[in-house]
mmCIF file of C-alpha atoms in Angstrom:
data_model
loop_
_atom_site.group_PDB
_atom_site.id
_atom_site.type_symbol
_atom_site.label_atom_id
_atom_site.label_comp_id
_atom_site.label_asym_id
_atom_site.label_seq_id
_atom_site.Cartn_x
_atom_site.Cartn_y
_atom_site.Cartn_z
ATOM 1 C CA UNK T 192 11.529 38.872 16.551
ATOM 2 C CA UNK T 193 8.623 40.319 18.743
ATOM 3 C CA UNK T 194 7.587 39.403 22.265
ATOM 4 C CA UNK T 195 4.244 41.109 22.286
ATOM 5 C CA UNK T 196 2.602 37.729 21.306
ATOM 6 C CA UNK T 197 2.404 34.558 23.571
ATOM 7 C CA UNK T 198 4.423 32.851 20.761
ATOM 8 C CA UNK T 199 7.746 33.948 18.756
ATOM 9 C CA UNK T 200 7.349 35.919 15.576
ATOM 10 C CA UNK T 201 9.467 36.361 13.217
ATOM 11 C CA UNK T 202 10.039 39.010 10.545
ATOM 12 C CA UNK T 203 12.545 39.860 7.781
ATOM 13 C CA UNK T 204 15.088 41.230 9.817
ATOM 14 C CA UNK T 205 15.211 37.753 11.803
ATOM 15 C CA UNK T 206 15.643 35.870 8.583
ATOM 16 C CA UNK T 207 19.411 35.386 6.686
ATOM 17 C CA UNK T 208 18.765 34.727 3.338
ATOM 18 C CA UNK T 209 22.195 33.532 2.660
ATOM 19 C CA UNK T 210 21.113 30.329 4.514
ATOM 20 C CA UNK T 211 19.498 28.920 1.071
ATOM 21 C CA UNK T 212 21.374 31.319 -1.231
ATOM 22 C CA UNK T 213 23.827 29.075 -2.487
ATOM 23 C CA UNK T 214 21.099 25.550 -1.886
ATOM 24 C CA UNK T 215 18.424 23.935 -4.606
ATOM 25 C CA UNK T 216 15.348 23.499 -3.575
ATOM 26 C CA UNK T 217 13.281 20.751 -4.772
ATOM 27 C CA UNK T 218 9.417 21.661 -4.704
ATOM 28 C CA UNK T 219 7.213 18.859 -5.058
ATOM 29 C CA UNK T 220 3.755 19.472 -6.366
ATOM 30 C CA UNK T 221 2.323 21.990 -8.590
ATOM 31 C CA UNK T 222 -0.961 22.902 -6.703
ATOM 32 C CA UNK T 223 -2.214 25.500 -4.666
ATOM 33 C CA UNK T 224 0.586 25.976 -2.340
ATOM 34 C CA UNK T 225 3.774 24.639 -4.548
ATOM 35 C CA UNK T 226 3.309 26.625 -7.816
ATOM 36 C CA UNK T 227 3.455 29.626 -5.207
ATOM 37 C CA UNK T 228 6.809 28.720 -3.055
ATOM 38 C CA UNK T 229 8.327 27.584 -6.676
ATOM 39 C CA UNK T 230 8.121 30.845 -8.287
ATOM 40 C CA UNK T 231 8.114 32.832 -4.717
ATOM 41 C CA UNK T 232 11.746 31.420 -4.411
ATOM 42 C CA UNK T 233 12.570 31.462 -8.205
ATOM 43 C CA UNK T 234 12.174 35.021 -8.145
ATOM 44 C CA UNK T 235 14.090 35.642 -5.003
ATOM 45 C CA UNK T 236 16.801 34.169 -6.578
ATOM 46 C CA UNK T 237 16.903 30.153 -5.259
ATOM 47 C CA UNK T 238 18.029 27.441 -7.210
ATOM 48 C CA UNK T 239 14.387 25.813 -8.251
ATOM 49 C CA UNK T 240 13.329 22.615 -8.973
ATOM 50 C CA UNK T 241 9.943 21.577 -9.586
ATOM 51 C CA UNK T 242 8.918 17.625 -8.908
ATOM 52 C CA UNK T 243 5.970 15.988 -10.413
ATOM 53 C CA UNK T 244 5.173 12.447 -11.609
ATOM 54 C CA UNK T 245 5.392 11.603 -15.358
ATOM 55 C CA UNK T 246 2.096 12.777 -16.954
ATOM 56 C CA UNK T 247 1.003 15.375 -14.840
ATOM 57 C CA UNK T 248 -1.403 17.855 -16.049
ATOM 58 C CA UNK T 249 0.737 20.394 -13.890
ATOM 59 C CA UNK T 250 3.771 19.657 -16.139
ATOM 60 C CA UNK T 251 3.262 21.981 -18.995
ATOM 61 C CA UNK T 252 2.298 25.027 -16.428
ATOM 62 C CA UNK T 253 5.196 24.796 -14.489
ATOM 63 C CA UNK T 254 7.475 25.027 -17.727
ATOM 64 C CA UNK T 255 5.423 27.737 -19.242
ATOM 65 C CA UNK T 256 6.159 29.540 -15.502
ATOM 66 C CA UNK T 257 9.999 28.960 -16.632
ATOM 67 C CA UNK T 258 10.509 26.458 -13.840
ATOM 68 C CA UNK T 259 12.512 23.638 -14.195
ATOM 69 C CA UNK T 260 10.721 19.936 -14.225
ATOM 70 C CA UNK T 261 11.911 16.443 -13.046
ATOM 71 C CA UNK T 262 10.567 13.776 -11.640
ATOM 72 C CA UNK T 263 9.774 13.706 -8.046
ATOM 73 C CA UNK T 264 13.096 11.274 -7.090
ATOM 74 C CA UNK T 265 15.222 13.315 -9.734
ATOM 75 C CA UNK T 266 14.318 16.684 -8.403
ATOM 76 C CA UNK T 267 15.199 15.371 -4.811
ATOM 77 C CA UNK T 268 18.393 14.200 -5.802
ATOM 78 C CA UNK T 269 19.712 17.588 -6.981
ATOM 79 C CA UNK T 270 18.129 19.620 -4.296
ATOM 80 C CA UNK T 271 19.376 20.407 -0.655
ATOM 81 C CA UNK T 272 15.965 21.114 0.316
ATOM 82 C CA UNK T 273 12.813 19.097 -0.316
ATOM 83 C CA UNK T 274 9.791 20.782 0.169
ATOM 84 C CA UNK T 275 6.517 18.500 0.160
ATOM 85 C CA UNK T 276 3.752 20.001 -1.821
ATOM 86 C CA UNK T 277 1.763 17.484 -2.948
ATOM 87 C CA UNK T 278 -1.524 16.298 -0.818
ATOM 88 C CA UNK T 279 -1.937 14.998 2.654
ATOM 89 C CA UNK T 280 -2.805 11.357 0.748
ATOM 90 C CA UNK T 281 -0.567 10.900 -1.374
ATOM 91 C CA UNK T 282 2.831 12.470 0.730
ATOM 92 C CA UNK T 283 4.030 9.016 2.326
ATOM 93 C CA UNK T 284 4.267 7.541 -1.156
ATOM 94 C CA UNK T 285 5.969 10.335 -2.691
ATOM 95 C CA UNK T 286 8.743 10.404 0.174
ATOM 96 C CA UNK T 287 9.173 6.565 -0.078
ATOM 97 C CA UNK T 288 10.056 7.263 -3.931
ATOM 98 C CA UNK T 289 12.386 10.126 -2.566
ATOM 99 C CA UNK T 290 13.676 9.162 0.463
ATOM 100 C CA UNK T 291 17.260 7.416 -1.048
ATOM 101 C CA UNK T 292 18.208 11.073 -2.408
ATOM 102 C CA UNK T 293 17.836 12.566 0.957
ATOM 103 C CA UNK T 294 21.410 12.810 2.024
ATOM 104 C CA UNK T 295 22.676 13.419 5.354
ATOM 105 C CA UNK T 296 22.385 17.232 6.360
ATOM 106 C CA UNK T 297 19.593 17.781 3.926
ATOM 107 C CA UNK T 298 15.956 19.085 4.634
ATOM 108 C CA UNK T 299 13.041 18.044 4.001
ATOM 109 C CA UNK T 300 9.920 20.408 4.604
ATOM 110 C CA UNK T 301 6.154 20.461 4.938
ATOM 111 C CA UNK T 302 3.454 22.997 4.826
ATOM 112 C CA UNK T 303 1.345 20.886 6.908
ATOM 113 C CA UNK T 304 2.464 18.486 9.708
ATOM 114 C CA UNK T 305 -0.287 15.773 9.148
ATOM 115 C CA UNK T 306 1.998 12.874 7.975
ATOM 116 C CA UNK T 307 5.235 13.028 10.507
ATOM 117 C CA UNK T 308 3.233 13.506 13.389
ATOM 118 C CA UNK T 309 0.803 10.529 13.073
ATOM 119 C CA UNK T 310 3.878 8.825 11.626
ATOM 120 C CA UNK T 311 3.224 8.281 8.197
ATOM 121 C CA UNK T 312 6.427 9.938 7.169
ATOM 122 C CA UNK T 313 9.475 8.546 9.552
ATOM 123 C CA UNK T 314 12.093 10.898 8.416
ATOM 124 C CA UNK T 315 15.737 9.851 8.362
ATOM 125 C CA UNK T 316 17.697 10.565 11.928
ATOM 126 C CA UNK T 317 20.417 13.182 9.822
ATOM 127 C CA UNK T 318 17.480 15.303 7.576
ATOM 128 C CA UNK T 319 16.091 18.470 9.077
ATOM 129 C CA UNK T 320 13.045 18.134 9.009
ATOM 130 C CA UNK T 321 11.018 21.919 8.876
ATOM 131 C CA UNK T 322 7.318 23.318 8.555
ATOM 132 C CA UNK T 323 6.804 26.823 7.031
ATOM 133 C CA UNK T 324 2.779 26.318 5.883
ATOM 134 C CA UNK T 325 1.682 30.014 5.039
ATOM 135 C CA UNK T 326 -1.333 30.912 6.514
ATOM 136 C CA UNK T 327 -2.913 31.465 2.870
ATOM 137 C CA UNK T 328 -4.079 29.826 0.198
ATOM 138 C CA UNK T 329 -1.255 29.892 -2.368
ATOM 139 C CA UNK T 330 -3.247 32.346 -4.752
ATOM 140 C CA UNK T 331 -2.818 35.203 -2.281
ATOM 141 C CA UNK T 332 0.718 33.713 -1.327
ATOM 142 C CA UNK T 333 1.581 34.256 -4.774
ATOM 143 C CA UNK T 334 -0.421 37.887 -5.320
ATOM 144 C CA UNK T 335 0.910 39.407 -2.239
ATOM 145 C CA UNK T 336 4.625 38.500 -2.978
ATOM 146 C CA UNK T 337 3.936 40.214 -6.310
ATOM 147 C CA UNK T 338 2.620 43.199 -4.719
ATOM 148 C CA UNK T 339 5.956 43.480 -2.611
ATOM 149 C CA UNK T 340 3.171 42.366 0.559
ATOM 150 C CA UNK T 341 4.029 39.030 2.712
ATOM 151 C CA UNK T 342 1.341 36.325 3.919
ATOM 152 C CA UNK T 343 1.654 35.309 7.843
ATOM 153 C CA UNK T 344 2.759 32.482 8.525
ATOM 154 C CA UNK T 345 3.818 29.473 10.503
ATOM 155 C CA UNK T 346 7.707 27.780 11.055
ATOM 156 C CA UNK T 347 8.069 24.894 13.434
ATOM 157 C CA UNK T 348 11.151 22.757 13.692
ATOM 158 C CA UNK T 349 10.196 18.662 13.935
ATOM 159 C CA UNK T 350 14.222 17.400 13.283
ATOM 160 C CA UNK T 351 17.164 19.626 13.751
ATOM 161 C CA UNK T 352 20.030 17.197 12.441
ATOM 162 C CA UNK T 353 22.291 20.107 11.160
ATOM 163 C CA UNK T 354 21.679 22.066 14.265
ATOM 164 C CA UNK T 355 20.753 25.331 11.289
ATOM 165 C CA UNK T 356 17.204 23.931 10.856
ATOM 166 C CA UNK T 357 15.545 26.826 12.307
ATOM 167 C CA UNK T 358 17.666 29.227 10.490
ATOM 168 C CA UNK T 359 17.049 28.033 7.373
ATOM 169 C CA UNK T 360 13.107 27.552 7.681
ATOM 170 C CA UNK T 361 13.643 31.355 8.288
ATOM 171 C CA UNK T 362 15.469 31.929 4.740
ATOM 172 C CA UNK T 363 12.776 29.747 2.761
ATOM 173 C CA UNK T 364 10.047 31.690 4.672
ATOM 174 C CA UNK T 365 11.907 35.011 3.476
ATOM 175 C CA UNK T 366 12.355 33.758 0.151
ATOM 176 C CA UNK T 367 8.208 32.950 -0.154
ATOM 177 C CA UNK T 368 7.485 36.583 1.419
ATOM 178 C CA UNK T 369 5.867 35.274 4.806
ATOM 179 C CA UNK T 370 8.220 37.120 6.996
ATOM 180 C CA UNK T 371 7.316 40.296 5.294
ATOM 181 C CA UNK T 372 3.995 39.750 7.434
ATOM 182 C CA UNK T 373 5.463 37.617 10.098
ATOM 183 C CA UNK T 374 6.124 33.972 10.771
ATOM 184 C CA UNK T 375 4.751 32.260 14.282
ATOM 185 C CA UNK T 376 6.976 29.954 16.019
ATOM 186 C CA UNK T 377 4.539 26.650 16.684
ATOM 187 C CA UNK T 378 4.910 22.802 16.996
ATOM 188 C CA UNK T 379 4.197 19.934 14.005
ATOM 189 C CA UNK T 380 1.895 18.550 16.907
ATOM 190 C CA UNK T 381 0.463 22.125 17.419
ATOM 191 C CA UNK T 382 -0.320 23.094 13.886
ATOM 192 C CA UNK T 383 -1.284 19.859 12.861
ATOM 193 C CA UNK T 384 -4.534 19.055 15.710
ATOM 194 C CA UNK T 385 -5.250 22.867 15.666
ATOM 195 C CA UNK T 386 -5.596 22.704 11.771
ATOM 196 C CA UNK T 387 -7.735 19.844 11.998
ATOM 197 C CA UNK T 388 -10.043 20.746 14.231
ATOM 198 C CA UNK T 389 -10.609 24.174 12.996
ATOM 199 C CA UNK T 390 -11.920 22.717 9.705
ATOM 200 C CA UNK T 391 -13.716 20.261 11.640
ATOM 201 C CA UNK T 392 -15.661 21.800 14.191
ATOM 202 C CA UNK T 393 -15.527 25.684 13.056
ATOM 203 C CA UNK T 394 -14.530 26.578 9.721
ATOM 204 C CA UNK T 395 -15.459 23.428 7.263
ATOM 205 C CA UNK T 396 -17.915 21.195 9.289
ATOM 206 C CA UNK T 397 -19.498 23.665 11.861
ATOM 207 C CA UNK T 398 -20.122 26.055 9.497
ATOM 208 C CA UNK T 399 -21.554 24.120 6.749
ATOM 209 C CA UNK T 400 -23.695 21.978 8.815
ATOM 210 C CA UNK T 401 -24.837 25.278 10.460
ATOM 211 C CA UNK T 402 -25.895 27.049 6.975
ATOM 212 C CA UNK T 403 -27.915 23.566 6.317
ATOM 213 C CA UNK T 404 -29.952 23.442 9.467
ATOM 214 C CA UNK T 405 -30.899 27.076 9.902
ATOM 215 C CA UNK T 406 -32.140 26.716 5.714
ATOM 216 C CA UNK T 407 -33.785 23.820 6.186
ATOM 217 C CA UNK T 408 -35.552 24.883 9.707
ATOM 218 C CA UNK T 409 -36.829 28.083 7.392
ATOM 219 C CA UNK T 410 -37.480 25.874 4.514
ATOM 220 C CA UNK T 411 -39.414 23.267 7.060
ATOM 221 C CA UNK T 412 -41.546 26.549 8.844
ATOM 222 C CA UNK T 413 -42.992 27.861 4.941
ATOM 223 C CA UNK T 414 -40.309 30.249 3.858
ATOM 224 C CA UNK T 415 -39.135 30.311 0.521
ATOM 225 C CA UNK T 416 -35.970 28.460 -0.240
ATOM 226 C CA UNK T 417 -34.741 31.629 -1.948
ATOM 227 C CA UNK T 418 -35.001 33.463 0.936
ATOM 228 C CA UNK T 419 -33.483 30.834 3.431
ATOM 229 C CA UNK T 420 -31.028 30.814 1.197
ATOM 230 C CA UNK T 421 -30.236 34.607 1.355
ATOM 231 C CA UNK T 422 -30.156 34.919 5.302
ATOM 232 C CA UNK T 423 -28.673 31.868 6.193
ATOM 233 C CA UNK T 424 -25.459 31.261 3.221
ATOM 234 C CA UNK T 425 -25.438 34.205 1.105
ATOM 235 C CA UNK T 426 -25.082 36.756 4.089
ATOM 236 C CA UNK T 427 -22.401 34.570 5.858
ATOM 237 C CA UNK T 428 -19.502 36.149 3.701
ATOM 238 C CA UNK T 429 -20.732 39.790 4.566
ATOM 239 C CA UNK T 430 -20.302 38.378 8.442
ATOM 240 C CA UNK T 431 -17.401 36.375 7.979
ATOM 241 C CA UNK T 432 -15.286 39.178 6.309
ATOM 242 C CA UNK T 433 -16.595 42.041 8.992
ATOM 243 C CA UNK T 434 -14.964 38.808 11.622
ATOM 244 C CA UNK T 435 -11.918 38.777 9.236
ATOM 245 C CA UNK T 436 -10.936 42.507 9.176
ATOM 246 C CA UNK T 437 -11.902 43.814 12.450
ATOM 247 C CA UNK T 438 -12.150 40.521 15.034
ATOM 248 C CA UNK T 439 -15.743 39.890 16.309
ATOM 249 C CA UNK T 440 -15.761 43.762 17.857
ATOM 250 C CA UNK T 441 -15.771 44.983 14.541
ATOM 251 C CA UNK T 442 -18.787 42.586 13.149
ATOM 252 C CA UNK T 443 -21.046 44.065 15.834
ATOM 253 C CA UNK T 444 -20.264 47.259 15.602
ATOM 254 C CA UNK T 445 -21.293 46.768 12.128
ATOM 255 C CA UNK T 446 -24.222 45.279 12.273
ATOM 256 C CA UNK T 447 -28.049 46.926 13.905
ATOM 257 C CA UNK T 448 -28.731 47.203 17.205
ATOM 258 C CA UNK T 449 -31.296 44.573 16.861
ATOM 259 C CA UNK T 450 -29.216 41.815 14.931
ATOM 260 C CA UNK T 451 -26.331 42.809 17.877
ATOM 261 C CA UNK T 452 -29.304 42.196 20.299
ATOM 262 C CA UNK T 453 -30.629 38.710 18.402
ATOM 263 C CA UNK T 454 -27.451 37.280 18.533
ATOM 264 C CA UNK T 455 -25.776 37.628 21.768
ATOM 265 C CA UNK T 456 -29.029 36.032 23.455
ATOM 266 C CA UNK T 457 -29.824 33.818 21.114
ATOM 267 C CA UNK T 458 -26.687 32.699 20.020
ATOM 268 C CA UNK T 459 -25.608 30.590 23.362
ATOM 269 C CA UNK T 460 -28.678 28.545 22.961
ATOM 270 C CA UNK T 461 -28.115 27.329 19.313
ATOM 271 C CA UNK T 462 -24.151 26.203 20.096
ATOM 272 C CA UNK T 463 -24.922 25.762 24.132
ATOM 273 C CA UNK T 464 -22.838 23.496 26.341
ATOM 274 C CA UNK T 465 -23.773 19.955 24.000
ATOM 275 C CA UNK T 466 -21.850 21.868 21.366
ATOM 276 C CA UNK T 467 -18.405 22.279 23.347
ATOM 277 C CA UNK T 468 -18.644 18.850 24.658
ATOM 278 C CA UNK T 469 -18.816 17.566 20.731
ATOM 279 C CA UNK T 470 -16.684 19.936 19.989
ATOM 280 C CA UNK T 471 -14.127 18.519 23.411
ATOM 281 C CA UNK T 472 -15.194 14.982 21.569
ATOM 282 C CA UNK T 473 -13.873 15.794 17.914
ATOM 283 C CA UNK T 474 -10.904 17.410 19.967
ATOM 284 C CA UNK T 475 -9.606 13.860 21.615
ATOM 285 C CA UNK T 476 -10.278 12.320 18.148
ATOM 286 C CA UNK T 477 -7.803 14.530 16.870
ATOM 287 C CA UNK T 478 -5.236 14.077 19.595
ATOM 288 C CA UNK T 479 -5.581 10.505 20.183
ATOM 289 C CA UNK T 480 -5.224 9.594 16.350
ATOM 290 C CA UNK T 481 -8.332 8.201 15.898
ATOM 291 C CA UNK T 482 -9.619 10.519 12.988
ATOM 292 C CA UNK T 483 -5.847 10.138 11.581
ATOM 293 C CA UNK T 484 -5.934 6.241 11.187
ATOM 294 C CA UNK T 485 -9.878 6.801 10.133
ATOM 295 C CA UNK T 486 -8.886 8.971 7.100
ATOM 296 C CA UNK T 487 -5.858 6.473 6.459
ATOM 297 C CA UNK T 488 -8.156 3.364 6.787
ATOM 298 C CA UNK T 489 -10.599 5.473 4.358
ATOM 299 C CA UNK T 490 -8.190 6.072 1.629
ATOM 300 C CA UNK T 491 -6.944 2.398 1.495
ATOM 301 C CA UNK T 492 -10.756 1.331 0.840
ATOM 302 C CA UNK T 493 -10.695 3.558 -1.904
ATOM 303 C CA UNK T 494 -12.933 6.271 0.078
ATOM 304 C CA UNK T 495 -16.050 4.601 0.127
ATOM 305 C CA UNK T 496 -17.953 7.040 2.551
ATOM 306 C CA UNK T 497 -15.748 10.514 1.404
ATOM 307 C CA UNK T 498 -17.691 9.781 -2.246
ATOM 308 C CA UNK T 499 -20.753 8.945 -0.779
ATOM 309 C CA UNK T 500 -21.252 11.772 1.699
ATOM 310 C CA UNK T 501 -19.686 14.246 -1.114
ATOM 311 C CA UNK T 502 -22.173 13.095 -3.779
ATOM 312 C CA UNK T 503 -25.203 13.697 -0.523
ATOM 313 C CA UNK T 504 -23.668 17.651 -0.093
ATOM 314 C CA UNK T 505 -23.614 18.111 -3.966
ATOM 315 C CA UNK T 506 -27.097 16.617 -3.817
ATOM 316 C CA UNK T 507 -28.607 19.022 -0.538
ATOM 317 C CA UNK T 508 -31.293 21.414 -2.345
ATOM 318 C CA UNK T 509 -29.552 24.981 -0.543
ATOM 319 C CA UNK T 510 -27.009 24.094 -3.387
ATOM 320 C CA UNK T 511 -29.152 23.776 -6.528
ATOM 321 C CA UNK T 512 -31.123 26.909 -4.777
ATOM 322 C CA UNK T 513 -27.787 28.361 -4.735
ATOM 323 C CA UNK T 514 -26.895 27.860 -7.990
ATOM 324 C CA UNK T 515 -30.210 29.554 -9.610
ATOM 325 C CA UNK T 516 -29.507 32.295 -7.570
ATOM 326 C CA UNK T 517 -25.971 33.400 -8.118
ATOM 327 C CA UNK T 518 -26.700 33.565 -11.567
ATOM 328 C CA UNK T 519 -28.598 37.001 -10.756
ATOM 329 C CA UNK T 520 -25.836 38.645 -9.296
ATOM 330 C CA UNK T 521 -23.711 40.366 -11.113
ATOM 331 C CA UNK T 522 -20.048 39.283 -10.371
ATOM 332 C CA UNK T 523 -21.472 36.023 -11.861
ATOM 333 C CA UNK T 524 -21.157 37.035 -15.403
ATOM 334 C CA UNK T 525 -17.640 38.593 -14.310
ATOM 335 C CA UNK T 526 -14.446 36.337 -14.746
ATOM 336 C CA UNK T 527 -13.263 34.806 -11.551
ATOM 337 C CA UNK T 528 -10.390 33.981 -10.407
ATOM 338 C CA UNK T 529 -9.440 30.415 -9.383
ATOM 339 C CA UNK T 530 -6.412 28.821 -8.213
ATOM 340 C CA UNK T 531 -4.516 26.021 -8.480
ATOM 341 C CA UNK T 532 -5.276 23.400 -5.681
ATOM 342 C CA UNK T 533 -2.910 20.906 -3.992
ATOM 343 C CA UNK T 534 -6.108 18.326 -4.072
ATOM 344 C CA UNK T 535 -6.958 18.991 -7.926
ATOM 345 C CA UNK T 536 -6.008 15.333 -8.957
ATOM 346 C CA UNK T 537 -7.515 13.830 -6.275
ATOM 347 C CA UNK T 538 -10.880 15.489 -6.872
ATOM 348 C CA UNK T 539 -11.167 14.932 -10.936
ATOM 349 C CA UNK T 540 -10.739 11.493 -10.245
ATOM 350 C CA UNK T 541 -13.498 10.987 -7.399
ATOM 351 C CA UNK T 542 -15.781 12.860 -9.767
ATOM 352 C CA UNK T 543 -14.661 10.512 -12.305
ATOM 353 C CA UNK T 544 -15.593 7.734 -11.020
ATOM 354 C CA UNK T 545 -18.920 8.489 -9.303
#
């Protein structure tokens, strides 16, 4: 463990793999993140059992991995650990199926704390209940265990019934490679409205919305679409990834004098003060639960306005511009690689039925 950070992190050294040595673990969901922690721990040498409903297209994958398959409720009741994979949406059915195999003393486990802290989930008073969510998604999980690398990420400790919870979060974050990079000590409450408004306000909404306005103010003014589409979404990845490597320092040291120049005066007035008070706003909707029983009120309709403002994105022109374009560049024609994702299901069947 270090204390040069404001928060605990952990490392390899801190972690006792004999804590799950001799346990099964039940992984349920074959997506982005659980077809990495199943064959993460399979190859560290855990007991693994994969759950997924009868018919799933992620059946045949996991077998031809050399993973064992159940059902959801079987692999629960063989497993001393049950680590929920599947999507935000769908979790608090899947633990009511699984819930009667949870014995006293055994865990269950998130990589996200949406559903136990806006109570979805009510775990059983003798589970641990544990969060290790790798801060990844499970395509590089999975890459950089194979390459003997780890993938940060995060534990936090909801239940401890056994009074070992921590300890054995530790051992399964081992077992996946995150303490290889390090693992930082949080809160379900903590990771959970952090990770919600990040992709709200910065990294899914903000940005997007961003990219839209500054194309369609160029678009608007007499520019080209091609080349609104050029500065304002095809350049953002050269940004982003100078941000990613190097912090914000880094991006302007990188970029001219003049774009350094351009943005540090112009910047403020584009996201000025009205932005942090939406931003405060979206905040308290988080906290509060409002956007939590919005999303669960929106799924029990059947997602009306999800497939409606989804079908409006496809729809914005920046993407068909997009599209046109990215077929000139030359890592287009090249094979690329895509992962499984945890919301694969979910998505084939909105498309579906639009």
């Amino acid at each position: 463990m270090t204390d040069e950070f404001d928060t605990d992190v952990y490392y390899d050294d801190d972690a006792d793999s004999s804590q799950i040595d001799n346990k099964t673990v039940a992984v349920l969901g074959y997506g982005s993140q659980g077809h990495a922690h199943a064959q993460n721990l399979d190859e560290s040498g855990v007991d693994v059992i994969v759950g997924l409903r009868e018919g799933s297209s992620s059946r045949d994958a996991a077998e031809a991995d050399g993973l064992a398959v159940a059902t959801p409720k079987e692999a629960a009741s063989e497993a001393d650990i049950v680590s929920v994979l599947v999507p935000d949406t769908v979790q608090p059915a899947v633990y009511e199926d699984v819930r009667s195999e949870l014995d006293a003393g055994d865990t269950l486990q998130f990589a996200h704390g949406f559903n136990v802290h806006y109570g979805q989930i009510e775990p059983a008073e003798d589970v641990d209940v544990t969060m290790i969510a790798p801060k990844s998604p499970g395509h590089l999980v999975r890459r950089n265990y194979e390459n003997g690398e780890g993938t940060p990420g995060l534990l936090a400790v909801y239940q401890d019934a056994t009074g070992e919870a921590k300890q054995e979060a530790l051992a399964y974050g081992k077992a996946i490679g995150c303490t290889r990079a390090g693992v930082v000590e949080t809160t379900f409450r903590e990771e959970t409205e952090t990770d919600l408004f990040g992709e709200q306000a910065v990294l899914c909404g903000g940005i997007s919305e961003l990219i839209k306005i500054g194309y369609e103010t160029l678009v608007d003014a007499g520019y080209s679409p091609e080349m609104a589409y050029f500065e304002c979404m095809n350049e953002m990845k050269l940004i982003v990834d100078l941000m990613y490597e190097g912090g914000l320092g880094a991006m302007w040291d990188s970029v001219s004098d003049t774009a350094e120049y351009g943005g540090l005066t112009r910047g403020e007035a584009i996201v000025d003060d009205t932005a942090r008070e939406n931003m405060e706003e979206v905040l308290e909707q988080v906290q509060n639960g409002e956007f939590a029983r919005e999303w669960i009120a929106e799924n029990q309709a059947g997602r009306p306005s999800y497939r409606q403002r989804r079908i409006a994105e496809k729809n914005h022109e920046i993407e068909d511009v997009g599209e046109r374009l990215r077929e000139l560049f030359a890592w287009s024609e090249e094979e690329q690689e895509t992962e499984p994702s945890e919301n694969d299901d979910e998505k084939e069947r909105v498309t579906a039925d639009d």
